[in-house]
CSV table of C-alpha atoms (C1' of nucleotides) and ligand atoms in Angstrom, one decimal:
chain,number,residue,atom,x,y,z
A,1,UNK,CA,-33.7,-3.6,-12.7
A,2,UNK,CA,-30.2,-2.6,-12.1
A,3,UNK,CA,-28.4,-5.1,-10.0
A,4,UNK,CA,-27.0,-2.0,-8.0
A,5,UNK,CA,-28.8,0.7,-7.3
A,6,UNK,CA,-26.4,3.7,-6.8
A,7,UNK,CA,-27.3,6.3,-3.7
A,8,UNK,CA,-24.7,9.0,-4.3
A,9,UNK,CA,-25.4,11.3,-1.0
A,10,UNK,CA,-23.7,14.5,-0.6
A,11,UNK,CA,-20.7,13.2,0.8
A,12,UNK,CA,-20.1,10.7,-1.9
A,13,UNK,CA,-20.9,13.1,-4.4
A,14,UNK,CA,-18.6,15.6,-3.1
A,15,UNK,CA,-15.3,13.2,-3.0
A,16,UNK,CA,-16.3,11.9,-6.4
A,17,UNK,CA,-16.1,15.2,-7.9
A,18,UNK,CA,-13.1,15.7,-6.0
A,19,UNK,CA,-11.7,12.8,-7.9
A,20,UNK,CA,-13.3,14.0,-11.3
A,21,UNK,CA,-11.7,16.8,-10.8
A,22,UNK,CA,-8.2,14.9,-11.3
A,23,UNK,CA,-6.3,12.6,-14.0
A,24,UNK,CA,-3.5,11.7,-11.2
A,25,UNK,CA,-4.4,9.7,-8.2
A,26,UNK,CA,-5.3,11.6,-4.7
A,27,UNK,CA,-4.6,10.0,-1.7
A,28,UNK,CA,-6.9,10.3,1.2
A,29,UNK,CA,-6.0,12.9,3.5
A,30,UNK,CA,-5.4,15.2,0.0
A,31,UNK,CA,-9.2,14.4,-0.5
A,32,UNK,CA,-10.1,15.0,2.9
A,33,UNK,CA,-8.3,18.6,2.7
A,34,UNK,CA,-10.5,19.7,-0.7
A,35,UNK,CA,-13.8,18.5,0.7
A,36,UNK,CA,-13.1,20.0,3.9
A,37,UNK,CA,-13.7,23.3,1.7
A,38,UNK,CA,-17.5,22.5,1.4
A,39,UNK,CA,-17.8,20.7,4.4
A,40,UNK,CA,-15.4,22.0,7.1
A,41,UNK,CA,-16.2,19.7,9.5
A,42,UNK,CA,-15.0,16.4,7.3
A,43,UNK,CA,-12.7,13.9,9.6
A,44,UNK,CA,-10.9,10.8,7.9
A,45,UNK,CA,-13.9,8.9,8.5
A,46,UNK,CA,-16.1,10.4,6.0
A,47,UNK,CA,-13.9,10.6,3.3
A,48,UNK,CA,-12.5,7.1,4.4
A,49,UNK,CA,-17.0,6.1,4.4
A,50,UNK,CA,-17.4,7.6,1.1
A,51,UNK,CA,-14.2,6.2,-0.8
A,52,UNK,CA,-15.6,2.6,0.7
A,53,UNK,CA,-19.2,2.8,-0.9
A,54,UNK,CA,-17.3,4.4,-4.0
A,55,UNK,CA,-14.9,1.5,-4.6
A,56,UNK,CA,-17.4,-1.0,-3.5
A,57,UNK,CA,-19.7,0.0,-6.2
A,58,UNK,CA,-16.9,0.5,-8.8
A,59,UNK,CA,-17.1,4.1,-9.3
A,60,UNK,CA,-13.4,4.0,-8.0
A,61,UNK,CA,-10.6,2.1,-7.7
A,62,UNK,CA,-7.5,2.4,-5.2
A,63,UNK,CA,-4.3,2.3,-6.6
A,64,UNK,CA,-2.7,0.0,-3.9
A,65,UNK,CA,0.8,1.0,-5.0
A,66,UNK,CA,0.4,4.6,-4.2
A,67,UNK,CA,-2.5,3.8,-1.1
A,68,UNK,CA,-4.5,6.5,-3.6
A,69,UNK,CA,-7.7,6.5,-5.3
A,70,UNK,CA,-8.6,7.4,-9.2
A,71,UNK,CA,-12.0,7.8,-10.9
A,72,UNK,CA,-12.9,4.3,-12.9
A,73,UNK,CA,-13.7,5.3,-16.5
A,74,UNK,CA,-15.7,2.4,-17.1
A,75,UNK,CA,-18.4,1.7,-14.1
A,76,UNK,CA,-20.4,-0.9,-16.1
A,77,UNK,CA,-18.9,-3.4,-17.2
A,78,UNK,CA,-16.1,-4.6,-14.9
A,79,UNK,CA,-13.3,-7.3,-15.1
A,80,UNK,CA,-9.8,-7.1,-14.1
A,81,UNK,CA,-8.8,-3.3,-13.8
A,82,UNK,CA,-5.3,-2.8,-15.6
A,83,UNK,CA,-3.9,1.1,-14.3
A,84,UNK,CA,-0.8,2.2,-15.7
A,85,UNK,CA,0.9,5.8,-13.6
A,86,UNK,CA,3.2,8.0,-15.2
A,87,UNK,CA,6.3,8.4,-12.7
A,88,UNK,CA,7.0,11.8,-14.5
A,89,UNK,CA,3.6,13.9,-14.5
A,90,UNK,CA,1.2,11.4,-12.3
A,91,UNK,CA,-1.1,11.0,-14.7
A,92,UNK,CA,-3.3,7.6,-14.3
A,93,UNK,CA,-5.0,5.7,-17.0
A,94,UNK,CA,-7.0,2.7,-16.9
A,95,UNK,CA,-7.4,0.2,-19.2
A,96,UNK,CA,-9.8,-2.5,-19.7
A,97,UNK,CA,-8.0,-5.0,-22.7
A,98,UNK,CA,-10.2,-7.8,-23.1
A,99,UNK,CA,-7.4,-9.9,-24.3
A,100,UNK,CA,-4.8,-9.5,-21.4
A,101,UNK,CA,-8.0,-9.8,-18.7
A,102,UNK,CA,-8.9,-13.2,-20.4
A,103,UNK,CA,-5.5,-14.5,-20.2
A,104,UNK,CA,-5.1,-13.6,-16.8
A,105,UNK,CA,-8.2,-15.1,-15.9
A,106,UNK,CA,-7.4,-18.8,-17.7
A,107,UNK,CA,-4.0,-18.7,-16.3
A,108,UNK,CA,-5.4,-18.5,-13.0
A,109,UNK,CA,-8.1,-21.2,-13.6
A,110,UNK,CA,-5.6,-23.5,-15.2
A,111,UNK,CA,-3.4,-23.3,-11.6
A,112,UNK,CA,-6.9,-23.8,-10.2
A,113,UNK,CA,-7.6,-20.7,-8.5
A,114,UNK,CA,-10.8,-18.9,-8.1
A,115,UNK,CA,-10.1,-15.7,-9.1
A,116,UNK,CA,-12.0,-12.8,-6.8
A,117,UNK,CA,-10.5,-9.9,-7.5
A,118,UNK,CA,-7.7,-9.1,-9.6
A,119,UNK,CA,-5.3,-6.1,-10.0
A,120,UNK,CA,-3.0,-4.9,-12.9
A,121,UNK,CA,-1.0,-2.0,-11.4
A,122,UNK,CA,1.8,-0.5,-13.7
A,123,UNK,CA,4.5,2.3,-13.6
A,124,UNK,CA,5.6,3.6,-16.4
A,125,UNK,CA,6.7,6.8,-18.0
A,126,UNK,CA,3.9,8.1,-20.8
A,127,UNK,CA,4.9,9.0,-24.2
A,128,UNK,CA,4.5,13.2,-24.0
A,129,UNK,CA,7.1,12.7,-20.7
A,130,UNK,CA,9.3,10.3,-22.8
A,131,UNK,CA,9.0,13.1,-25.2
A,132,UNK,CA,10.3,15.5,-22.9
A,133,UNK,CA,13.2,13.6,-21.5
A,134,UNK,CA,14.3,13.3,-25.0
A,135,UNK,CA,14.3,17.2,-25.8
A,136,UNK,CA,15.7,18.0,-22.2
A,137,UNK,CA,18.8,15.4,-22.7
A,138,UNK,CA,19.5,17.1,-26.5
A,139,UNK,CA,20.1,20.4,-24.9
B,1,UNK,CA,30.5,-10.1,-14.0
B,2,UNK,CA,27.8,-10.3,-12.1
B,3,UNK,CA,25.4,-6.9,-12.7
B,4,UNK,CA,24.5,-6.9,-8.9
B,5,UNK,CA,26.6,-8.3,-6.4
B,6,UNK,CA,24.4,-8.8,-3.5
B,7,UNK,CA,25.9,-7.8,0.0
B,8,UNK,CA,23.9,-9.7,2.9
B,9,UNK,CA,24.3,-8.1,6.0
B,10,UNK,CA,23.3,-9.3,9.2
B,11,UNK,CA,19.8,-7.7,9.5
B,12,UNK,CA,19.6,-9.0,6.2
B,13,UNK,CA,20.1,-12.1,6.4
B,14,UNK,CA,17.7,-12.4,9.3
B,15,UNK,CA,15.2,-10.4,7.2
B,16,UNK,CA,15.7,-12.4,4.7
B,17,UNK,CA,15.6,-16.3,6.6
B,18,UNK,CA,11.8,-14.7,8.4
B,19,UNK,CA,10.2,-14.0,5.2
B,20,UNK,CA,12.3,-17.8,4.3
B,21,UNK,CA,9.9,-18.7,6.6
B,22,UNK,CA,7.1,-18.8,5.4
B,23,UNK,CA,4.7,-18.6,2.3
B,24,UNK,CA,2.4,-16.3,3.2
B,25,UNK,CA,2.8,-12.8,3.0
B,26,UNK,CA,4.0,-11.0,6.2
B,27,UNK,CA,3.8,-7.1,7.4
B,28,UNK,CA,7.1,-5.4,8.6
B,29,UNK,CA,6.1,-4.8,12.1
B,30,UNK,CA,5.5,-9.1,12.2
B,31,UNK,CA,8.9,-8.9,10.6
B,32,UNK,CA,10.2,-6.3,13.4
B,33,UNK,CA,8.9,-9.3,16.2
B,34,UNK,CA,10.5,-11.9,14.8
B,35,UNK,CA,13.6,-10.0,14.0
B,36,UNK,CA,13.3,-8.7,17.8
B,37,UNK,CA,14.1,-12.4,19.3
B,38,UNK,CA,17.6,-12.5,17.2
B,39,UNK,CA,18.0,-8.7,17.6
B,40,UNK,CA,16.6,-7.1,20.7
B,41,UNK,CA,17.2,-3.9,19.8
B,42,UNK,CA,15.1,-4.2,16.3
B,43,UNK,CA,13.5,-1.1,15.3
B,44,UNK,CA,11.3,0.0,12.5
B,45,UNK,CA,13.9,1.5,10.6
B,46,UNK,CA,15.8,-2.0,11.0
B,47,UNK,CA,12.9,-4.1,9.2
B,48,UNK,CA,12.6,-1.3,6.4
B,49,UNK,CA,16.0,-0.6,5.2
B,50,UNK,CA,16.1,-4.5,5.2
B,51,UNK,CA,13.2,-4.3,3.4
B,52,UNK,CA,14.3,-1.9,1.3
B,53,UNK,CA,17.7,-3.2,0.0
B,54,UNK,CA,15.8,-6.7,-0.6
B,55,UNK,CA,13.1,-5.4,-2.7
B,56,UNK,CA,15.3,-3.2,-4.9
B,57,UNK,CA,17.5,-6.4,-5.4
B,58,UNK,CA,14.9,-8.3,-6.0
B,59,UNK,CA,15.0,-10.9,-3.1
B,60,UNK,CA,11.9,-9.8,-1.9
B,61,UNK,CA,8.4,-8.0,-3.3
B,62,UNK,CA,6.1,-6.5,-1.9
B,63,UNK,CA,2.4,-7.7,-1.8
B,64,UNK,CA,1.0,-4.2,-2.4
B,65,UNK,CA,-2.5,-5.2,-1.7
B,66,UNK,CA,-1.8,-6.6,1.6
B,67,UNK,CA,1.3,-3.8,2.7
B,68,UNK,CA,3.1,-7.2,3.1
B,69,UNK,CA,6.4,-8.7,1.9
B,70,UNK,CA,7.2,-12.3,0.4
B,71,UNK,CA,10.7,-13.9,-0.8
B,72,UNK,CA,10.6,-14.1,-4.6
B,73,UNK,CA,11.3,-17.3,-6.1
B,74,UNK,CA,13.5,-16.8,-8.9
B,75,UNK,CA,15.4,-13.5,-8.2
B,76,UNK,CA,17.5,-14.3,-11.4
B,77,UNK,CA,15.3,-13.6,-14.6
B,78,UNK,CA,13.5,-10.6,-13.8
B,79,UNK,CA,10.4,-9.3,-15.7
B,80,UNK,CA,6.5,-9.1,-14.7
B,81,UNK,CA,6.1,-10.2,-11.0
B,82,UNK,CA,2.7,-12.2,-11.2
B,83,UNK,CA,1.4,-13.1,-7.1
B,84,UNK,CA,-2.1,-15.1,-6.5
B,85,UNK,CA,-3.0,-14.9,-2.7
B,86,UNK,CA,-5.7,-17.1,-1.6
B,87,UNK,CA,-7.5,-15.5,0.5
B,88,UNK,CA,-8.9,-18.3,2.9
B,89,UNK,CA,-5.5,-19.9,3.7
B,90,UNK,CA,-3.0,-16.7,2.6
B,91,UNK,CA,-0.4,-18.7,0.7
B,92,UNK,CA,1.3,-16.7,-1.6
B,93,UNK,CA,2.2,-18.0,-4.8
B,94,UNK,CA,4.2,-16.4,-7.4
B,95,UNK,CA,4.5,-16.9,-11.4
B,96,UNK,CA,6.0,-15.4,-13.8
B,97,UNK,CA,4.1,-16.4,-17.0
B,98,UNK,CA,6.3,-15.0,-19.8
B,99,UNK,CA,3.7,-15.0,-22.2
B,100,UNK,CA,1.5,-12.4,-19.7
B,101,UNK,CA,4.0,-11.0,-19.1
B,102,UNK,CA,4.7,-10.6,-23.3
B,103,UNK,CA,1.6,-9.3,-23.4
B,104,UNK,CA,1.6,-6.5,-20.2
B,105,UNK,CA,4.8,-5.2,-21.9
B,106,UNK,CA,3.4,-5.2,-25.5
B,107,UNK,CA,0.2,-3.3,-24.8
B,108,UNK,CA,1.8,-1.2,-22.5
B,109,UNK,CA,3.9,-0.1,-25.5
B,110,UNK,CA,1.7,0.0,-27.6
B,111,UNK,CA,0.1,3.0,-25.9
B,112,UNK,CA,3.1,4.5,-25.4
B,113,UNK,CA,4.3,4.1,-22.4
B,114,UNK,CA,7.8,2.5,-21.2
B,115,UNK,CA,7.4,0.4,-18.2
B,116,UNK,CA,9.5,0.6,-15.5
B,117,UNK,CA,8.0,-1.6,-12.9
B,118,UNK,CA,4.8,-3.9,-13.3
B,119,UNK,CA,2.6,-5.8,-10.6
B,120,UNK,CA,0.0,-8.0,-11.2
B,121,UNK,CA,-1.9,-9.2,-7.9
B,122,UNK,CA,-4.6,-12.0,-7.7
B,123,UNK,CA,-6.8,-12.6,-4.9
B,124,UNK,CA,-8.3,-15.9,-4.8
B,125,UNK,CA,-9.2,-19.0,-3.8
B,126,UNK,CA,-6.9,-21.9,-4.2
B,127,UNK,CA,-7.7,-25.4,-5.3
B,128,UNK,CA,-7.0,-27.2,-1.8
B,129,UNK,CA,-9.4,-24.1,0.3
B,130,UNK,CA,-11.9,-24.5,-2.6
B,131,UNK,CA,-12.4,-28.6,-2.2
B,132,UNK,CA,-12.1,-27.9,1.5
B,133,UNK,CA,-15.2,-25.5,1.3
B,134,UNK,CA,-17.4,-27.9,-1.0
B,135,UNK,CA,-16.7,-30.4,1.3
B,136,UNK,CA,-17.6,-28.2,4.6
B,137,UNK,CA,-20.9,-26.9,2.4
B,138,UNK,CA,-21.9,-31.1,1.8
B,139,UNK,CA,-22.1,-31.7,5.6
C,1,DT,C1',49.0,1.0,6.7
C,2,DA,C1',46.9,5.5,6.9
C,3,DT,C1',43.0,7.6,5.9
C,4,DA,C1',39.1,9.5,3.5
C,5,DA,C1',34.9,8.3,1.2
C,6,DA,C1',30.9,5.4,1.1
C,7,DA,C1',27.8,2.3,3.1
C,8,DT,C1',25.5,0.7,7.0
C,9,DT,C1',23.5,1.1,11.5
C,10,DG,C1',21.6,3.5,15.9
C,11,DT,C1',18.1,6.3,17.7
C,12,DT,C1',14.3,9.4,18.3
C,13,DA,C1',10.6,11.5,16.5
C,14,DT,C1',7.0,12.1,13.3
C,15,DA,C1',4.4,11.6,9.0
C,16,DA,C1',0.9,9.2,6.4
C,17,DC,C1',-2.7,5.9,6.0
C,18,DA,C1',-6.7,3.6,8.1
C,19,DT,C1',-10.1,1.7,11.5
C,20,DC,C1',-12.7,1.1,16.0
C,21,DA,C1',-16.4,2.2,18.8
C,22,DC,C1',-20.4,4.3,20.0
C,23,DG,C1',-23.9,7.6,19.9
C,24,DT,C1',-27.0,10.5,17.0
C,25,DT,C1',-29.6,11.6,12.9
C,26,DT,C1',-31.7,10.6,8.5
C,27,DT,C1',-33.8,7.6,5.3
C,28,DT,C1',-36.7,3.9,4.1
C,29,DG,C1',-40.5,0.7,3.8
C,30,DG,C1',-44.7,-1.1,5.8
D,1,DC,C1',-46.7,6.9,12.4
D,2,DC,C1',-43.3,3.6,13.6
D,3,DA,C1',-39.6,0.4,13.5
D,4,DA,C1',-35.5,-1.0,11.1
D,5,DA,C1',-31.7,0.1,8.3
D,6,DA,C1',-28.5,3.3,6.6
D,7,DA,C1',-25.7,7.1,7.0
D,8,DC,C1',-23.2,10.4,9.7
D,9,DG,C1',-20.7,12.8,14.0
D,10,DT,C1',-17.0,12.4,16.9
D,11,DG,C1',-12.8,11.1,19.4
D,12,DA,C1',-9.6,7.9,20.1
D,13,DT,C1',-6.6,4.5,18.5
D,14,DG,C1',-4.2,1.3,15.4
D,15,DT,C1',-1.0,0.4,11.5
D,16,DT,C1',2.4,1.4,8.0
D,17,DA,C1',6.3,4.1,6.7
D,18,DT,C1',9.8,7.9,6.5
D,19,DA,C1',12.7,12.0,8.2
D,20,DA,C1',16.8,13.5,10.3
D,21,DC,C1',21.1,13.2,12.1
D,22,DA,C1',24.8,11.0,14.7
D,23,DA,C1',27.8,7.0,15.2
D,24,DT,C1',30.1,3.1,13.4
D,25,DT,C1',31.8,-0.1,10.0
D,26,DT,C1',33.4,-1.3,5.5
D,27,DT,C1',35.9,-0.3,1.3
D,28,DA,C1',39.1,1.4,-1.7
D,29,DT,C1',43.4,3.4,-2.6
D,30,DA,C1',47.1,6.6,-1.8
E,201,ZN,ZN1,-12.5,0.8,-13.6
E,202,ZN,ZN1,3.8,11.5,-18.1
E,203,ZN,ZN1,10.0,-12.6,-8.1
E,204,ZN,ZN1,-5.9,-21.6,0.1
DNA sequence: TATAAAATTGTTATAACATCACGTTTTTGG
DNA sequence: CCAAAAACGTGATGTTATAACAATTTTATA
């Protein structure tokens, strides 16, 4: 009765583990060099193929600000996808706050928009790298 | 006094009166064709450094989901950039809610992190397309 | 004003990201 | 089994952005 039946074939199975595999975004051509090491004869086009049916099914999202894609840690239930990046280590973690994907969605509505997709993209600097900064600058 | 004084130079200001243009998003190498009729010998590296200088002054953002550029529209007061792009007629619009934008920065710290640049991009529908398509879908 | 440092621009090449187009193979449902 | 749909193979091409280094212009100040 799902409303979206999943067909993960090898290919798509392969770049999403390549993905799994990784807290920091990958961009394509870094995906396309790890899968080429199960399937040497991968081109753009398949890993390009399989990061469309991947994102168009919401097993994983693009981060548009680095053209590089990240596992979603949430495929059921979607709404607005909030990522925030780590400029010091890379790391990526999504978010999913009920609250701040409400408001965005009423203030849209209220300027009288029809909201189709919406993305929350942020660059920070995480609190173990903050961390870090501090102890380096006390030396 | 003031924290940035802004220094328009030629290619700038031309960059600057294209994207003055127009509301909708545009894409460097547009920018390069229009900059090409004032400047013949316009370049790539022309548009970008324009690009560049604008966007890290705050004249300009970029529309990450579209590899686009658009003028901002209050270059003063500078916190969350909010842009809604409807995708049947490509206006850009851009807000800057304070309270979303209150609530970006609080949750962001409350995991931890410390922001250092935030983008929130819609894409949508706006109110004129929409009544234009309900009235296209009652013929 | 002389002049050295800093900022900007000129120019060529290339890197990085993504899609088109078309033919073949595989999967799927009847 | 068969036809239609989905997925994949393959090569070329399109689009976006940066690297590298030389030349020129601007700026500050000695
Ligand atoms: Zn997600
Ligand atoms: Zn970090
Ligand atoms: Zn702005
Ligand atoms: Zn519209």
């Amino acid at each position: 009765m799902s409303a979206k039946p999943i067909k993960l074939t090898t290919d798509r199975k392969s770049v999403l583990d390549i993905l799994k595999s990784s807290d920091s975004p990958k961009g394509a051509y870094d995906i396309l060099d790890e899968l080429k090491k199960v399937k040497s004869n991968a081109v753009p086009m398949t890993v390009y193929r399989a990061l469309d049916y991947l994102t168009e099914h919401g097993l994983v999202h693009k981060v548009e600000n680095l053209n590089a894609y990240i596992l979603c840690n949430h495929p059921e239930h979607h709404h607005i996808c909030q990522i925030i990046i780590c400029e010091a280590c890379n790391k990526a973690t999504e978010s999913c706050d009920k609250e701040l994907a409400s408001l965005v969605q009423k203030k849209a509505e209220d300027a009288g928009f029809k909201i189709s997709k919406a993305i929350l993209e942020i660059t920070a600097t995480c609190e173990e790298c903050l961390a870090n900064d501090k102890g380096n600058a006390a030396l």
